[in-house]
Coordinates of C-alpha atoms and ligand atoms in Angstrom, one line a residue:
M1 CA 139.1 -231.1 -186.6
N2 CA 136.5 -228.3 -186.7
D3 CA 133.7 -230.8 -187.3
D4 CA 134.8 -232.9 -184.3
F5 CA 134.9 -229.8 -182.2
T6 CA 131.6 -228.4 -183.4
G7 CA 129.9 -231.7 -182.9
C8 CA 131.1 -232.0 -179.4
L9 CA 130.2 -228.5 -178.6
L10 CA 126.6 -229.1 -179.8
V11 CA 126.3 -232.2 -177.7
W12 CA 127.8 -230.3 -174.7
C13 CA 125.4 -227.4 -175.1
G14 CA 122.5 -229.7 -175.5
F15 CA 123.2 -231.5 -172.3
L16 CA 124.0 -228.3 -170.4
N17 CA 120.8 -226.7 -171.6
S18 CA 118.7 -229.6 -170.5
W19 CA 120.6 -230.0 -167.2
V20 CA 120.1 -226.3 -166.3
N21 CA 116.4 -226.6 -167.2
G22 CA 115.7 -229.5 -164.9
I23 CA 117.1 -233.0 -164.0
P24 CA 116.6 -235.7 -165.1
V25 CA 117.1 -234.9 -168.8
K26 CA 115.9 -237.2 -171.5
Y27 CA 118.0 -238.4 -174.4
N28 CA 117.5 -241.2 -176.8
L29 CA 120.9 -242.8 -176.1
G30 CA 119.7 -246.4 -176.1
P31 CA 119.4 -248.9 -173.2
S32 CA 123.1 -249.2 -172.3
L33 CA 123.2 -245.6 -171.1
S34 CA 119.9 -245.7 -169.3
S35 CA 119.9 -245.2 -165.6
R36 CA 116.2 -244.9 -165.1
V37 CA 113.4 -246.0 -167.5
D38 CA 110.7 -243.5 -167.8
Q39 CA 107.8 -244.9 -165.8
R40 CA 105.2 -242.8 -167.5
A41 CA 105.9 -244.5 -170.8
G42 CA 105.6 -247.9 -169.2
D43 CA 102.4 -247.1 -167.3
R44 CA 100.6 -246.0 -170.4
A45 CA 98.6 -248.6 -172.2
R46 CA 100.8 -249.1 -175.3
S47 CA 99.4 -248.4 -178.7
T48 CA 101.2 -250.0 -181.7
S49 CA 102.9 -246.7 -182.4
D50 CA 104.0 -246.4 -178.8
R51 CA 105.6 -249.8 -179.0
Y52 CA 107.7 -248.9 -182.0
A53 CA 108.6 -245.4 -180.6
P54 CA 112.2 -244.9 -179.6
R55 CA 112.7 -245.6 -175.9
Q56 CA 113.2 -242.5 -173.8
T57 CA 115.9 -242.7 -171.1
A58 CA 116.9 -240.4 -168.4
M59 CA 120.4 -239.5 -167.2
R60 CA 121.6 -238.3 -163.9
A61 CA 123.7 -235.1 -163.8
T62 CA 126.8 -237.1 -163.1
D63 CA 126.3 -239.1 -166.3
V64 CA 125.8 -235.9 -168.2
L65 CA 129.0 -234.4 -166.9
L66 CA 131.0 -237.5 -167.5
F67 CA 129.7 -237.9 -171.0
S68 CA 130.5 -234.2 -171.9
L69 CA 134.0 -234.5 -170.4
L70 CA 134.6 -237.6 -172.5
C71 CA 133.4 -235.7 -175.6
H72 CA 135.9 -232.9 -174.8
V73 CA 138.8 -235.2 -174.3
A74 CA 138.0 -237.1 -177.5
A75 CA 137.6 -233.9 -179.6
G76 CA 140.8 -232.4 -178.0
S77 CA 142.9 -235.5 -178.7
S78 CA 141.5 -235.8 -182.2
A79 CA 142.4 -232.2 -182.9
Q80 CA 145.9 -232.9 -181.5
V81 CA 146.4 -235.9 -183.7
N82 CA 145.3 -233.9 -186.8
I83 CA 147.8 -231.0 -186.0
S84 CA 150.6 -233.5 -185.5
R85 CA 149.7 -235.1 -188.8
M86 CA 149.7 -231.8 -190.6
L87 CA 153.0 -230.8 -189.0
G88 CA 154.4 -234.2 -190.1
Q89 CA 153.7 -233.3 -193.7
Q90 CA 156.5 -230.7 -193.7
A91 CA 158.7 -232.0 -190.9
E92 CA 161.5 -233.3 -193.1
R93 CA 161.5 -230.4 -195.6
V94 CA 164.8 -228.7 -195.8
M95 CA 165.8 -225.5 -197.7
A96 CA 169.6 -225.3 -197.8
L97 CA 171.1 -221.8 -197.5
G98 CA 172.4 -222.2 -201.1
E99 CA 168.9 -222.5 -202.3
W100 CA 167.9 -219.2 -200.8
E101 CA 171.0 -217.5 -202.3
E102 CA 170.1 -219.0 -205.6
R103 CA 166.6 -217.5 -205.4
W104 CA 168.1 -214.1 -204.8
Q105 CA 170.5 -214.6 -207.8
Q106 CA 167.5 -215.5 -210.0
D107 CA 165.3 -212.8 -208.6
R108 CA 162.8 -215.4 -207.4
I109 CA 161.9 -213.4 -204.3
G110 CA 158.1 -213.4 -204.4
F111 CA 158.1 -213.0 -200.6
H112 CA 159.4 -209.4 -200.9
Q113 CA 156.7 -206.8 -200.5
P114 CA 157.1 -203.3 -202.0
T115 CA 155.1 -201.6 -199.2
V116 CA 155.2 -201.6 -195.4
H117 CA 153.5 -204.8 -194.0
R118 CA 149.9 -203.9 -193.1
M119 CA 150.0 -206.0 -190.0
L120 CA 153.1 -204.4 -188.7
E121 CA 151.6 -201.0 -189.3
K122 CA 148.3 -202.0 -187.6
N123 CA 150.1 -203.4 -184.5
L124 CA 153.1 -201.1 -184.1
D125 CA 151.5 -199.3 -181.1
K126 CA 151.3 -202.6 -179.3
V127 CA 154.9 -203.3 -180.0
L128 CA 156.2 -199.8 -179.0
N129 CA 154.0 -199.7 -175.9
G130 CA 154.8 -196.0 -175.6
R131 CA 158.5 -196.4 -176.1
T132 CA 160.6 -194.3 -178.5
G133 CA 164.0 -195.1 -180.0
V134 CA 163.5 -198.8 -179.8
R135 CA 166.1 -201.3 -181.0
F136 CA 164.4 -203.7 -183.5
F137 CA 165.7 -207.1 -184.5
F138 CA 164.7 -208.5 -187.9
P139 CA 165.6 -212.2 -188.2
L140 CA 165.8 -213.3 -191.9
C141 CA 165.3 -209.7 -193.0
G142 CA 165.6 -209.9 -196.8
K143 CA 165.3 -206.4 -198.0
A144 CA 162.1 -205.6 -196.1
I145 CA 161.0 -202.0 -196.5
D146 CA 159.7 -202.2 -193.0
M147 CA 163.3 -201.6 -191.8
K148 CA 163.5 -198.2 -193.4
W149 CA 160.0 -197.3 -192.2
L150 CA 161.0 -197.9 -188.6
A151 CA 164.4 -196.2 -188.9
D152 CA 162.6 -193.1 -190.3
Q153 CA 160.6 -193.0 -187.1
G154 CA 163.7 -192.9 -185.0
H155 CA 164.2 -196.6 -184.1
S156 CA 167.3 -198.6 -184.9
V157 CA 167.3 -201.9 -186.8
V158 CA 169.6 -204.9 -186.8
G159 CA 168.8 -207.6 -189.4
V160 CA 170.3 -210.9 -190.3
E161 CA 170.2 -212.2 -193.9
I162 CA 172.2 -214.8 -195.8
S163 CA 172.0 -213.1 -199.1
E164 CA 174.6 -210.4 -199.7
K165 CA 172.7 -209.4 -202.9
G166 CA 169.5 -208.9 -200.8
I167 CA 171.4 -206.7 -198.3
Q168 CA 173.0 -204.6 -201.0
Q169 CA 169.7 -204.2 -202.8
F170 CA 168.1 -202.9 -199.6
F171 CA 170.5 -200.0 -199.3
E172 CA 170.6 -199.2 -203.0
E173 CA 166.9 -199.3 -203.5
N174 CA 166.4 -197.0 -200.5
N175 CA 169.1 -194.6 -201.6
M176 CA 171.3 -195.2 -198.6
T177 CA 175.0 -195.4 -198.6
F178 CA 176.6 -198.1 -196.5
S179 CA 179.9 -199.4 -195.2
E180 CA 180.9 -203.0 -195.0
E181 CA 183.1 -204.7 -192.3
P182 CA 183.9 -208.2 -191.2
V183 CA 182.3 -209.6 -188.0
P184 CA 185.2 -210.9 -185.9
E185 CA 183.0 -213.4 -183.9
I186 CA 181.7 -215.1 -187.1
P187 CA 184.2 -216.3 -189.7
G188 CA 183.2 -215.2 -193.2
A189 CA 180.3 -213.0 -192.0
K190 CA 180.0 -209.3 -192.8
V191 CA 178.0 -206.4 -191.4
F192 CA 176.6 -203.7 -193.6
R193 CA 175.8 -200.4 -191.9
Q194 CA 173.9 -197.4 -193.2
N195 CA 176.0 -194.2 -193.4
P196 CA 176.3 -191.8 -191.8
E197 CA 173.5 -192.5 -189.2
K198 CA 174.4 -196.1 -188.7
N199 CA 170.9 -197.0 -187.4
I200 CA 170.4 -199.9 -189.8
S201 CA 173.0 -202.7 -189.5
L202 CA 172.5 -205.9 -191.5
Y203 CA 174.5 -209.0 -190.8
Q204 CA 175.2 -211.2 -193.7
C205 CA 175.4 -214.7 -192.1
D206 CA 173.5 -217.8 -191.1
L207 CA 171.0 -216.7 -188.4
F208 CA 172.1 -219.7 -186.3
Q209 CA 175.6 -218.2 -186.0
F210 CA 174.2 -215.0 -184.6
S211 CA 173.9 -214.4 -180.8
S212 CA 173.4 -211.7 -178.2
S213 CA 177.2 -211.5 -177.9
I214 CA 177.4 -209.9 -181.3
A215 CA 174.8 -207.1 -181.1
G216 CA 173.2 -207.3 -177.7
R217 CA 169.6 -207.9 -176.9
F218 CA 166.6 -206.1 -178.4
G219 CA 163.5 -204.1 -177.4
A220 CA 161.4 -205.4 -180.2
I221 CA 161.4 -208.1 -182.9
W222 CA 159.5 -208.2 -186.2
D223 CA 159.3 -211.8 -187.4
R224 CA 157.8 -211.8 -190.8
G225 CA 158.9 -214.6 -193.1
S226 CA 161.3 -215.9 -190.5
L227 CA 159.9 -218.6 -188.2
V228 CA 157.8 -219.7 -191.2
A229 CA 160.9 -219.8 -193.5
I230 CA 163.5 -221.7 -191.4
N231 CA 163.5 -225.5 -191.7
P232 CA 160.7 -227.0 -189.6
K233 CA 163.2 -229.3 -187.7
D234 CA 165.0 -226.2 -186.5
R235 CA 162.1 -224.5 -184.8
E236 CA 163.1 -225.4 -181.2
K237 CA 166.6 -224.1 -181.8
Y238 CA 165.1 -221.0 -183.4
A239 CA 162.8 -220.3 -180.5
A240 CA 165.7 -220.6 -178.0
L241 CA 167.8 -218.2 -180.0
I242 CA 165.0 -215.6 -180.3
V243 CA 164.3 -215.8 -176.6
S244 CA 168.0 -215.3 -175.9
L245 CA 167.9 -212.1 -178.0
M246 CA 164.9 -210.6 -176.1
D247 CA 165.6 -207.8 -173.7
N248 CA 163.6 -207.8 -170.5
D249 CA 161.1 -205.4 -172.0
C250 CA 161.1 -206.9 -175.5
R251 CA 157.8 -207.1 -177.5
Y252 CA 158.1 -209.7 -180.2
L253 CA 155.6 -209.5 -183.1
L254 CA 155.4 -212.9 -184.9
D255 CA 153.7 -213.5 -188.2
T256 CA 152.5 -217.1 -189.0
F257 CA 150.5 -218.8 -191.7
L258 CA 147.8 -221.4 -191.4
Y259 CA 147.0 -223.5 -194.5
N260 CA 146.6 -227.1 -195.5
P261 CA 150.1 -228.6 -195.8
D262 CA 148.7 -231.5 -197.9
Q263 CA 148.3 -228.9 -200.7
Y264 CA 151.6 -227.1 -200.5
R265 CA 155.0 -228.1 -199.1
G266 CA 156.4 -224.6 -198.3
P267 CA 158.2 -222.3 -197.7
P268 CA 156.5 -220.5 -196.1
F269 CA 155.7 -223.3 -193.8
F270 CA 152.5 -224.0 -191.8
V271 CA 152.9 -223.0 -188.2
P272 CA 149.8 -223.6 -186.1
D273 CA 149.0 -221.5 -183.0
E274 CA 149.4 -224.6 -180.8
Q275 CA 153.0 -224.8 -181.9
V276 CA 153.7 -221.1 -181.3
R277 CA 152.5 -221.7 -177.7
S278 CA 154.5 -224.8 -177.3
L279 CA 157.7 -223.2 -178.6
F280 CA 157.4 -220.0 -176.6
G281 CA 154.9 -220.7 -173.8
S282 CA 157.3 -221.9 -171.2
S283 CA 159.2 -218.6 -171.0
C284 CA 156.8 -216.2 -172.6
N285 CA 153.3 -214.9 -172.7
V286 CA 151.8 -215.4 -176.1
E287 CA 148.8 -213.4 -177.3
L288 CA 147.1 -213.8 -180.7
L289 CA 146.5 -210.2 -181.8
Q290 CA 145.1 -210.6 -185.3
S291 CA 144.0 -213.2 -187.8
V292 CA 143.2 -212.3 -191.4
D293 CA 142.3 -214.1 -194.6
A294 CA 145.4 -213.5 -196.7
L295 CA 144.6 -215.8 -199.7
T296 CA 145.7 -214.2 -203.0
D297 CA 146.4 -215.5 -206.5
R298 CA 150.0 -216.2 -205.3
Q299 CA 148.8 -218.8 -202.8
R300 CA 146.1 -220.1 -205.2
D301 CA 149.0 -220.7 -207.6
W302 CA 150.7 -222.8 -204.9
G303 CA 147.5 -225.0 -204.9
L304 CA 146.0 -223.6 -201.7
D305 CA 142.3 -222.8 -201.2
S306 CA 142.7 -221.2 -197.8
F307 CA 145.5 -219.1 -196.3
M308 CA 145.2 -217.4 -192.9
E309 CA 147.8 -215.0 -191.5
N310 CA 148.1 -214.7 -187.7
I311 CA 149.9 -212.1 -185.7
H312 CA 151.1 -212.9 -182.2
L313 CA 152.5 -210.7 -179.5
I314 CA 155.1 -212.5 -177.4
T315 CA 156.7 -211.0 -174.2
L316 CA 158.9 -212.6 -171.6
K317 CA 157.0 -213.8 -168.5
N318 CA 157.2 -211.4 -165.5
S319 CA 158.8 -208.7 -167.7
S320 CA 158.1 -205.0 -167.7
A321 CA 156.9 -205.4 -171.3
T322 CA 153.7 -207.2 -170.1
K323 CA 152.6 -204.1 -168.1
Ligands
SAH401 N1 161.7 -211.1 -193.8 C1 161.9 -210.8 -195.2 C2 162.3 -212.1 -196.0 C3 161.5 -213.3 -195.8 S1 162.1 -214.7 -196.8 C4 160.6 -210.2 -195.8 O1 159.6 -210.0 -195.1 O2 160.6 -209.9 -197.0 C5 163.3 -215.5 -195.9 C6 164.7 -214.8 -196.0 O3 165.6 -215.4 -195.1 C7 165.3 -214.9 -197.4 O4 165.7 -213.7 -197.8 C8 166.5 -215.9 -197.2 O5 167.6 -215.5 -198.0 C9 166.8 -215.7 -195.7 N2 167.3 -216.9 -195.0 C10 166.8 -218.1 -195.0 N3 167.4 -218.9 -194.1 C11 168.4 -218.1 -193.5 C12 169.3 -218.4 -192.5 N4 169.4 -219.5 -191.9 N5 170.1 -217.3 -192.1 C13 170.0 -216.1 -192.7 N6 169.1 -215.8 -193.7 C14 168.3 -216.8 -194.1

């Protein structure tokens, strides 16, 4: 994909440079593309070496533009085909809820980080945008320490997590007492609330049973290990749910990963920037804030030789959050 694009860019730049510096430009493109044979070459008495020299042809500006346009279209569609192929690698992969719960039971939770996520820390100002006491939503929250970090700064947090063990560990490991209640709207679900402050509430249920009728809409969302963890076939449904949970001024920070899905089947799954734009672009502004090389031994053990982590800021179109 990159090679195609770079190649095209070089051709484009070459043409543009020549065009800007004087028309006609000369390229050895062979007779089929020639529009005017260079007369000077013909007028000259030809030496043997001249006869075997490559024929110089000249192109009109319109040829140049047409050719460069075709290059762009070809490179663009080839990149598109490649992304679709890469997405196809993981399209059918399904992690059942039971498999996640099993991971928690067996303490196979390598995704959990003992410290605040560095990219949340770095971009928090952009999420808050001057606001205090913001209501944060954490889809697929696990026992992320980021929830306590934000609550300690006066924000409130609502999380959703399927593993009851994960939720209980969050409160216990952070020395918080908590209460437990059923959620009338979702059969079998429970909500765990921090005592006495009650500014952290974690819902134990399938995310796809959650909605704005349960805990309202949110002023911020921190999506780490969530879009990249749900099954790839559920991404459209997920995007619609997340958008429905965004308050008008919501600032949604989304963390995604780029890697070669031929080398690892996930989770976390590969989510290219193009897909982030296609999932959210119709109703939201999407801005890529940061892209870092996040390759560690953990990803090398999965078989990966490259692993990029991207952070996007997503806001509703025409909302006050974009100002
Ligand atoms: N955001 C957390 C956890 C990421 S791993 C962190 O940064 O550490 C994904 C988590 O989502 C796991 O804890 C898993 O148990 C939970 N999970 C996966 N699918 C879910 C679903 N459909 N509903 C609720 N929780 C889910």
